[in-house]
Coordinates of C-alpha atoms in Angstrom, one line a residue:
Q1 CA 0.0 -25.6 54.8
V2 CA -0.1 -28.5 53.2
Q3 CA -3.7 -30.0 52.3
L4 CA -4.9 -33.5 50.8
V5 CA -8.1 -33.4 50.2
E6 CA -9.4 -36.8 48.2
S7 CA -12.8 -36.8 46.1
G8 CA -14.9 -39.5 44.4
G9 CA -15.8 -41.9 46.6
G10 CA -19.3 -42.7 46.8
L11 CA -21.4 -46.6 46.4
V12 CA -21.2 -48.4 43.4
Q13 CA -22.4 -51.5 42.3
P14 CA -19.7 -55.1 42.1
G15 CA -18.2 -54.6 39.1
G16 CA -18.5 -51.1 38.7
S17 CA -16.6 -49.0 39.0
L18 CA -15.3 -45.5 40.3
R19 CA -12.0 -42.6 40.2
L20 CA -10.9 -41.9 42.5
S21 CA -8.9 -38.0 42.7
C22 CA -6.4 -36.5 45.2
A23 CA -5.3 -33.2 44.8
A24 CA -2.5 -31.7 46.7
S25 CA -2.5 -28.0 47.9
G26 CA -0.2 -25.4 49.8
S27 CA 3.7 -24.3 49.7
I28 CA 5.1 -27.1 47.8
F29 CA 8.7 -27.8 46.0
S30 CA 7.9 -30.9 44.2
I31 CA 5.6 -34.3 45.3
R32 CA 8.3 -37.4 44.5
A33 CA 5.3 -39.8 44.9
M34 CA 1.4 -40.0 45.6
G35 CA -0.3 -43.0 46.3
W36 CA -3.0 -44.6 48.6
Y37 CA -3.7 -47.0 51.2
R38 CA -7.5 -48.1 52.1
Q39 CA -8.7 -49.7 55.7
A40 CA -11.4 -51.5 55.6
P41 CA -14.2 -52.3 58.8
G42 CA -12.3 -53.9 61.3
K43 CA -9.0 -54.6 59.4
Q44 CA -5.7 -52.7 59.4
R45 CA -4.9 -50.6 57.0
E46 CA -3.3 -52.2 53.5
F47 CA -1.3 -51.0 50.9
V48 CA -2.5 -50.3 47.7
A49 CA -1.0 -48.5 44.9
T50 CA 2.2 -45.6 44.4
I51 CA 3.3 -43.5 41.4
T52 CA 6.6 -41.2 41.6
D53 CA 7.3 -38.4 40.0
G54 CA 8.9 -40.3 36.8
S55 CA 5.3 -42.1 36.3
A56 CA 7.1 -45.7 38.2
T57 CA 3.8 -47.6 40.0
T58 CA 3.4 -50.1 42.2
Y59 CA 0.3 -52.0 42.8
A60 CA -0.7 -54.5 45.7
D61 CA -1.3 -57.7 44.6
S62 CA -5.0 -57.9 45.5
V63 CA -5.9 -54.9 43.1
K64 CA -3.1 -55.7 40.1
G65 CA -5.2 -55.4 36.7
R66 CA -8.2 -53.5 38.3
F67 CA -7.2 -50.8 39.8
T68 CA -4.7 -47.3 37.9
I69 CA -3.0 -44.9 39.1
S70 CA -1.6 -41.9 37.5
R71 CA -0.5 -38.0 38.1
D72 CA -0.7 -34.9 36.7
N73 CA 2.5 -33.3 38.1
A74 CA 1.0 -30.0 37.2
K75 CA -1.9 -30.4 39.2
N76 CA 0.2 -32.5 42.0
T77 CA -2.8 -34.6 41.8
V78 CA -2.8 -38.5 41.9
Y79 CA -6.0 -40.0 41.1
L80 CA -7.1 -43.5 41.2
Q81 CA -9.5 -45.8 38.4
M82 CA -11.2 -48.6 39.8
N83 CA -12.6 -51.1 37.7
S84 CA -14.3 -54.4 38.1
L85 CA -15.0 -53.5 42.0
K86 CA -15.9 -56.3 44.4
P87 CA -17.3 -56.4 48.1
E88 CA -14.2 -56.5 49.8
D89 CA -13.0 -53.2 47.9
T90 CA -15.5 -51.4 50.4
A91 CA -13.0 -49.2 52.6
V92 CA -11.6 -45.7 53.0
Y93 CA -9.3 -44.4 51.1
L94 CA -6.4 -42.4 52.0
C95 CA -4.3 -40.4 50.2
N96 CA -0.5 -39.5 50.5
A97 CA 2.5 -37.6 49.4
D98 CA 5.9 -37.7 49.5
L99 CA 6.8 -34.4 49.1
M100 CA 9.1 -31.8 49.6
L101 CA 8.2 -28.2 50.9
K102 CA 11.5 -26.4 49.4
A103 CA 14.2 -27.3 47.4
G104 CA 17.3 -28.9 49.7
W105 CA 15.0 -29.3 52.6
P106 CA 14.0 -32.9 53.3
L107 CA 11.0 -35.6 52.4
A108 CA 8.4 -35.0 54.4
M109 CA 4.5 -37.8 54.4
Y110 CA 1.9 -35.8 54.2
W111 CA -2.5 -37.7 54.5
G112 CA -5.5 -37.1 53.5
K113 CA -8.6 -37.9 55.5
G114 CA -9.6 -40.7 53.3
A115 CA -12.9 -41.3 51.2
L116 CA -15.1 -43.8 51.6
V117 CA -15.7 -46.6 48.9
T118 CA -18.4 -48.8 49.2
V119 CA -19.2 -52.0 47.0
S120 CA -22.7 -52.9 47.5
P121 CA -25.6 -54.8 45.0

């Protein structure tokens, strides 16, 4: 069974930093892309960032210049370095992966359960 597990969430003051991690485990042939979404209380889920297996990155305008996504392909792990955090960044951050279970199989999307990030004085 494929599993995505986020870690690194917590409480941080405005202007502070946090680093989220998401590790994919199970029988996986390859991961084409991994990314992050977030959902704030009472708000719709929104895109944050993605990174491909070739390290091409995409960011939401709201986090450009503050967040950095990276990955370790050997560990099937994606990271989100969050700097200059604002109260409006408070949300549950969800990890996702677009992966192939076996060579030649169709790609499938998997999601983690989420990690809570709270930005407050």
